[in-house]
Coordinates of C-alpha atoms and ligand atoms in Angstrom, one line a residue:
M1 CA 0.0 0.0 0.0
E2 CA 1.4 3.4 -1.0
R3 CA 0.8 6.7 0.7
Q4 CA -1.0 8.6 -2.0
Y5 CA -3.8 7.6 -4.5
D6 CA -6.2 9.4 -6.8
L7 CA -9.1 7.4 -5.4
V8 CA -9.4 5.6 -2.1
I9 CA -12.6 3.5 -1.8
V10 CA -13.6 2.3 1.7
G11 CA -15.7 -0.9 1.4
A12 CA -15.8 -3.6 -1.3
G13 CA -19.5 -4.3 -1.6
P14 CA -21.3 -3.7 -4.9
A15 CA -21.0 0.1 -4.5
G16 CA -17.3 0.0 -3.7
L17 CA -16.5 -2.5 -6.4
S18 CA -18.5 -0.6 -9.0
A19 CA -16.7 2.6 -8.0
A20 CA -13.3 0.8 -8.4
L21 CA -14.3 -0.5 -11.8
Y22 CA -15.3 3.0 -13.1
G23 CA -12.4 4.7 -11.4
S24 CA -9.6 2.3 -12.5
R25 CA -11.0 2.0 -16.0
A26 CA -10.9 5.8 -16.3
G27 CA -7.2 5.6 -15.3
L28 CA -7.4 6.7 -11.7
K29 CA -4.8 5.2 -9.3
T30 CA -7.3 3.4 -7.2
L31 CA -7.1 1.7 -3.8
I32 CA -10.0 -0.4 -2.3
L33 CA -9.9 -1.0 1.5
E34 CA -12.0 -3.7 3.0
N35 CA -12.0 -5.2 6.5
G36 CA -13.8 -8.4 5.5
A37 CA -14.2 -10.4 2.3
P38 CA -15.1 -8.7 -0.9
G39 CA -18.8 -8.6 -1.8
G40 CA -20.4 -7.0 1.2
K41 CA -23.9 -8.3 1.8
L42 CA -23.8 -10.3 -1.5
I43 CA -21.7 -13.0 0.3
K44 CA -24.4 -13.3 2.9
T45 CA -27.2 -13.6 0.3
N46 CA -28.3 -16.9 -1.2
K47 CA -29.7 -15.8 -4.5
I48 CA -29.9 -12.5 -6.4
S49 CA -32.8 -12.5 -8.8
N50 CA -33.3 -8.8 -9.4
Y51 CA -30.1 -7.7 -11.1
P52 CA -31.0 -7.0 -14.7
G53 CA -29.5 -9.3 -17.3
I54 CA -28.8 -12.0 -14.7
K55 CA -31.9 -14.1 -14.0
D56 CA -30.6 -15.9 -10.9
I57 CA -27.1 -16.0 -9.4
E58 CA -25.7 -17.0 -6.1
G59 CA -24.6 -14.0 -4.0
T60 CA -21.1 -15.3 -3.5
Q61 CA -20.7 -15.9 -7.3
L62 CA -21.8 -12.3 -8.2
A63 CA -19.5 -11.0 -5.5
M64 CA -16.5 -12.9 -7.0
D65 CA -17.4 -11.8 -10.5
M66 CA -17.6 -8.2 -9.4
F67 CA -14.4 -8.4 -7.5
E68 CA -12.5 -9.9 -10.5
Q69 CA -13.9 -7.3 -12.9
A70 CA -13.2 -4.4 -10.5
T71 CA -9.6 -5.4 -10.0
S72 CA -8.9 -6.3 -13.6
F73 CA -8.0 -2.7 -14.4
Q74 CA -5.2 -2.4 -11.8
A75 CA -7.3 -1.2 -8.9
E76 CA -5.3 -2.2 -5.8
Y77 CA -7.2 -4.2 -3.1
A78 CA -6.0 -4.3 0.5
Y79 CA -7.2 -5.4 3.9
G80 CA -7.8 -2.4 6.0
E81 CA -9.9 -1.3 8.9
V82 CA -10.6 2.4 8.6
N83 CA -10.8 4.3 11.9
K84 CA -11.2 7.8 10.6
I85 CA -11.4 9.9 7.5
D86 CA -10.6 13.6 7.9
K87 CA -11.7 16.5 5.8
D88 CA -8.2 16.6 4.0
K89 CA -9.0 13.1 2.7
N90 CA -6.5 11.3 4.9
V91 CA -7.7 7.8 5.7
Y92 CA -6.4 6.5 9.1
L93 CA -6.2 2.7 9.4
S94 CA -6.3 0.7 12.6
D95 CA -2.8 -0.7 11.9
G96 CA -1.3 2.9 12.0
N97 CA -1.1 3.3 8.2
V98 CA -2.4 6.5 6.7
V99 CA -3.3 6.8 3.1
K100 CA -4.4 9.9 1.2
G101 CA -6.7 10.2 -1.7
E102 CA -7.5 13.1 -4.1
A103 CA -11.0 11.6 -3.7
I104 CA -12.5 9.3 -1.1
I105 CA -15.6 7.1 -1.7
L106 CA -17.2 5.7 1.5
A107 CA -19.0 2.5 0.6
T108 CA -19.1 0.9 4.0
G109 CA -22.7 -0.3 3.9
T110 CA -24.7 -1.3 6.9
K111 CA -24.5 -3.7 9.8
E112 CA -27.2 -6.0 11.1
R113 CA -29.3 -4.6 14.0
L114 CA -29.4 -6.7 17.2
L115 CA -32.5 -7.7 19.0
N116 CA -30.9 -6.5 22.3
I117 CA -32.7 -9.1 24.4
P118 CA -31.4 -11.5 27.0
G119 CA -29.7 -14.6 25.6
E120 CA -28.7 -13.0 22.3
N121 CA -25.1 -12.2 22.8
E122 CA -24.2 -15.3 24.7
N123 CA -25.7 -17.6 22.1
L124 CA -24.1 -16.0 19.0
G125 CA -22.6 -18.8 17.1
H126 CA -24.5 -21.3 19.3
G127 CA -27.8 -21.0 17.5
V128 CA -28.2 -17.3 17.0
S129 CA -27.0 -16.3 13.5
F130 CA -27.2 -13.2 11.3
C131 CA -26.4 -15.1 8.2
A132 CA -28.6 -17.9 6.9
V133 CA -26.3 -18.6 3.9
C134 CA -23.3 -19.0 6.2
D135 CA -24.9 -21.0 9.0
G136 CA -28.1 -22.5 7.5
A137 CA -26.5 -25.9 7.0
F138 CA -26.1 -26.4 10.7
F139 CA -29.9 -26.4 11.0
R140 CA -30.7 -29.2 8.5
D141 CA -33.9 -30.9 9.6
K142 CA -34.2 -28.7 12.7
D143 CA -36.7 -26.0 13.7
V144 CA -35.6 -22.4 13.3
V145 CA -37.2 -19.0 14.0
V146 CA -36.6 -15.9 11.9
I147 CA -37.4 -12.5 13.4
G148 CA -38.6 -9.6 11.1
G149 CA -40.8 -9.1 8.1
G150 CA -38.6 -7.2 5.6
N151 CA -37.1 -8.5 2.4
S152 CA -34.0 -9.9 4.2
A153 CA -36.1 -11.9 6.7
L154 CA -38.4 -13.4 4.1
E155 CA -35.8 -14.2 1.5
E156 CA -33.6 -15.9 4.0
S157 CA -36.6 -17.8 5.4
I158 CA -37.2 -19.3 1.9
Y159 CA -33.5 -20.3 1.8
L160 CA -33.7 -21.8 5.3
A161 CA -36.9 -23.7 4.4
G162 CA -34.8 -25.7 1.9
L163 CA -32.7 -27.0 4.8
A164 CA -34.6 -26.8 8.1
R165 CA -37.6 -28.9 9.2
S166 CA -39.6 -25.8 9.9
V167 CA -39.2 -22.0 9.8
T168 CA -41.3 -19.8 11.9
I169 CA -41.3 -16.1 11.0
V170 CA -42.2 -13.7 13.8
I171 CA -43.3 -10.2 13.0
R172 CA -44.3 -7.4 15.3
R173 CA -47.2 -6.0 13.3
D174 CA -49.8 -7.9 11.3
V175 CA -48.3 -6.9 7.9
F176 CA -45.0 -7.6 6.3
R177 CA -42.6 -4.9 5.0
A178 CA -41.2 -7.1 2.3
E179 CA -42.2 -7.0 -1.4
E180 CA -45.4 -8.7 -2.4
H181 CA -43.9 -11.4 -4.6
I182 CA -41.7 -12.6 -1.7
Q183 CA -44.7 -12.6 0.6
R184 CA -46.5 -14.9 -1.9
Q185 CA -43.6 -17.3 -1.9
I186 CA -43.7 -17.5 1.9
E187 CA -47.5 -18.2 1.9
E188 CA -47.0 -21.0 -0.7
N189 CA -44.2 -22.7 1.3
S190 CA -45.7 -25.4 3.6
K191 CA -42.5 -25.4 5.8
I192 CA -42.9 -21.8 6.7
H193 CA -45.2 -20.6 9.6
I194 CA -46.0 -17.1 10.6
I195 CA -46.6 -15.6 14.0
K196 CA -47.9 -12.0 13.8
K197 CA -48.0 -9.3 16.4
H198 CA -45.4 -10.8 18.6
I199 CA -41.9 -9.5 19.7
P200 CA -39.1 -11.6 21.0
T201 CA -38.3 -11.1 24.7
Q202 CA -35.7 -13.7 25.5
I203 CA -33.6 -16.4 23.9
L204 CA -33.5 -19.6 25.8
S205 CA -30.6 -22.1 25.9
S206 CA -29.7 -25.5 27.2
E207 CA -26.3 -27.0 27.5
G208 CA -24.7 -24.1 25.7
K209 CA -27.1 -24.2 22.7
V210 CA -30.3 -22.3 21.7
S211 CA -33.3 -24.3 22.8
G212 CA -36.1 -21.8 22.2
I213 CA -37.3 -18.2 22.1
E214 CA -39.8 -16.5 24.3
L215 CA -42.3 -14.2 22.5
E216 CA -44.7 -11.6 23.8
N217 CA -48.0 -10.8 22.2
V218 CA -48.0 -7.0 21.6
D219 CA -51.7 -6.6 22.4
T220 CA -52.3 -9.0 25.3
H221 CA -48.7 -9.2 26.6
E222 CA -49.2 -12.9 27.0
K223 CA -46.0 -14.9 26.6
Q224 CA -45.3 -18.1 24.8
V225 CA -42.1 -20.2 24.1
I226 CA -41.3 -21.6 20.7
E227 CA -38.8 -24.5 20.8
C228 CA -36.1 -24.2 18.2
S229 CA -32.4 -24.8 17.5
G230 CA -31.7 -21.7 15.5
I231 CA -32.7 -18.0 15.6
F232 CA -32.1 -15.6 12.7
P233 CA -32.7 -12.0 13.5
Y234 CA -33.3 -9.8 10.4
V235 CA -34.7 -6.7 12.0
G236 CA -33.0 -4.1 9.9
Q237 CA -29.7 -2.4 9.5
D238 CA -27.6 0.5 10.8
P239 CA -25.0 2.4 8.8
N240 CA -21.3 1.9 9.2
T241 CA -20.3 5.5 9.6
D242 CA -18.2 5.6 12.7
C243 CA -15.1 6.7 10.7
V244 CA -16.9 9.9 9.4
Q245 CA -18.6 10.9 12.7
D246 CA -16.6 14.1 12.9
L247 CA -17.2 15.4 9.4
G248 CA -20.8 16.7 9.9
V249 CA -22.1 14.7 6.8
L250 CA -24.6 12.4 8.6
N251 CA -28.3 12.6 9.0
E252 CA -30.0 12.0 12.4
R253 CA -30.0 8.2 11.7
G254 CA -26.3 8.1 10.9
Y255 CA -26.6 7.8 7.1
V256 CA -24.4 9.9 4.8
L257 CA -26.0 12.9 3.1
V258 CA -24.9 13.2 -0.6
D259 CA -25.9 15.3 -3.6
D260 CA -26.8 14.0 -7.1
D261 CA -23.0 13.3 -7.8
R262 CA -22.9 11.2 -4.5
Q263 CA -20.6 13.9 -3.1
T264 CA -20.9 15.0 0.5
K265 CA -20.8 18.6 1.5
I266 CA -17.0 18.1 1.7
P267 CA -15.5 18.4 -1.8
G268 CA -13.8 15.2 -2.8
I269 CA -15.5 13.0 -0.2
Y270 CA -18.2 10.9 -1.7
A271 CA -20.4 8.1 -0.4
A272 CA -22.2 5.3 -2.3
G273 CA -24.5 2.3 -1.6
D274 CA -26.5 1.3 1.5
V275 CA -24.5 3.8 3.7
I276 CA -26.1 6.9 2.1
D277 CA -29.5 8.4 2.9
K278 CA -31.9 7.0 0.2
N279 CA -35.0 5.1 -0.2
L280 CA -34.1 2.0 -2.3
R281 CA -31.3 -0.2 -1.0
Q282 CA -30.6 -2.8 -3.7
V283 CA -27.5 -4.2 -5.5
I284 CA -28.4 -2.2 -8.6
T285 CA -28.7 1.1 -6.7
A286 CA -25.5 0.5 -4.9
C287 CA -23.7 -0.1 -8.3
N288 CA -25.3 3.0 -9.6
D289 CA -24.1 5.1 -6.7
G290 CA -20.6 3.7 -7.0
A291 CA -20.4 4.4 -10.8
I292 CA -21.7 8.0 -10.4
A293 CA -19.3 8.8 -7.5
A294 CA -16.3 7.5 -9.3
Q295 CA -17.1 9.2 -12.6
H296 CA -17.6 12.5 -10.8
A297 CA -14.4 12.0 -8.9
F298 CA -12.6 11.4 -12.2
H299 CA -13.8 14.6 -13.7
K300 CA -12.9 16.6 -10.6
I301 CA -9.4 15.1 -10.3
K302 CA -8.6 15.5 -14.0
G303 CA -10.3 19.0 -14.2
I304 CA -12.4 18.0 -17.2
Ligands
NAP401 P1 -36.2 -3.7 6.9 O1 -36.7 -3.6 5.5 O2 -35.9 -2.5 7.6 O3 -37.1 -4.7 7.7 C1 -36.9 -4.9 9.1 C2 -38.0 -5.8 9.7 O4 -37.7 -6.0 11.1 C3 -39.3 -5.1 9.7 O5 -40.3 -6.1 9.5 C4 -39.5 -4.6 11.1 O6 -40.8 -4.5 11.5 C5 -38.7 -5.6 11.9 N1 -38.2 -5.1 13.1 C6 -37.4 -4.0 13.3 N2 -37.0 -3.9 14.6 C7 -37.6 -4.9 15.2 C8 -37.5 -5.4 16.6 N3 -36.8 -4.7 17.5 N4 -38.2 -6.5 16.9 C9 -38.9 -7.2 16.0 N5 -39.0 -6.8 14.7 C10 -38.3 -5.7 14.3 O7 -34.7 -4.5 6.9 P2 -34.1 -5.5 5.9 O8 -35.0 -6.6 5.5 O9 -32.8 -5.8 6.5 O10 -33.8 -4.7 4.5 C11 -32.9 -3.5 4.6 C12 -33.0 -2.9 3.2 O11 -32.4 -3.7 2.2 C13 -34.4 -2.6 2.7 O12 -34.4 -1.4 2.0 C14 -34.7 -3.7 1.8 O13 -35.7 -3.5 0.9 C15 -33.4 -4.0 1.2 N6 -33.3 -5.4 0.7 C16 -33.7 -5.7 -0.5 C17 -33.6 -7.0 -1.0 C18 -34.1 -7.3 -2.4 O14 -34.5 -6.5 -3.1 N7 -34.1 -8.6 -2.8 C19 -33.2 -8.0 -0.1 C20 -32.8 -7.7 1.2 C21 -32.8 -6.4 1.6 P3 -41.8 -3.3 11.0 O15 -42.1 -3.6 9.6 O16 -42.9 -3.4 12.0 O17 -41.0 -2.0 11.2

């Protein structure tokens, strides 16, 4: 890793990899920093079926394809945990390295929200999982519970139903947040059961493993226990924006505010993908953001 780049991209999900593709193809000296595996949420997703031109692809495969394409034009890829980005576009890494970019694109995405109930932390990896694709196989022919009614919860429930004996989805209202067509697939799947108007209150365990979950009816406050071996919370996301806390570019929920060029109010600092304040968080919109940010950065750096 050198000290100075044209473009430093933080995060290698679809937004960061698209930015790297556009930046490096345009001839910018580009560095991608990532503190996990490339692909972001793609590698935690079973199937992608709404990326135009590709009818159905495994998330891990699309991630690998994007990574290979993004780095085929000499974009440099490095492991890096970014602690801070300052307004002069210095990027401070946890290992003490500092790199500087003429432009920075923050593409750090979001992290899964916790349930914050007793039993959750201590059972992480012992039945509580935030990644059905990674851990689903441990629950073959077992009973699992999914919490949440958004796209993630329902899509991953369909995946889990292919492995588990039963999948019980628990939602706190009497309606789902997920798209209609996914709801239809849930209704048609005989392995999937739905409990409405309940919230989880406690995760139960026995001999170091999850044994059940306690639910409370939001109207009557009556409690019931569902016996299960696995619990998959999919109750939304929060933005990964700790490294730009001091820049004054965040909204009240911690998402990055950007203009049409995906630039923050600080010239040369951009953001793209799920981490920005927007309505539609999809692979395609993340790629769109990354491409726009990199193209604008190119014009700004080259003065054309
Ligand atoms: P989401 O859409 O925000 O859904 C979160 C779900 O969790 C909602 O049903 C919510 O209930 C519930 N919830 C929140 N806090 C809870 C709590 N404390 N206890 C119980 N339930 C709780 O989150 P997501 O599914 O992770 O999706 C995030 C974004 O990515 C969305 O924009 C989504 O459309 C997108 N996404 C798209 C796709 C796709 O297009 N294929 C796939 C995955 C994700 P309420 O509805 O009552 O608030």
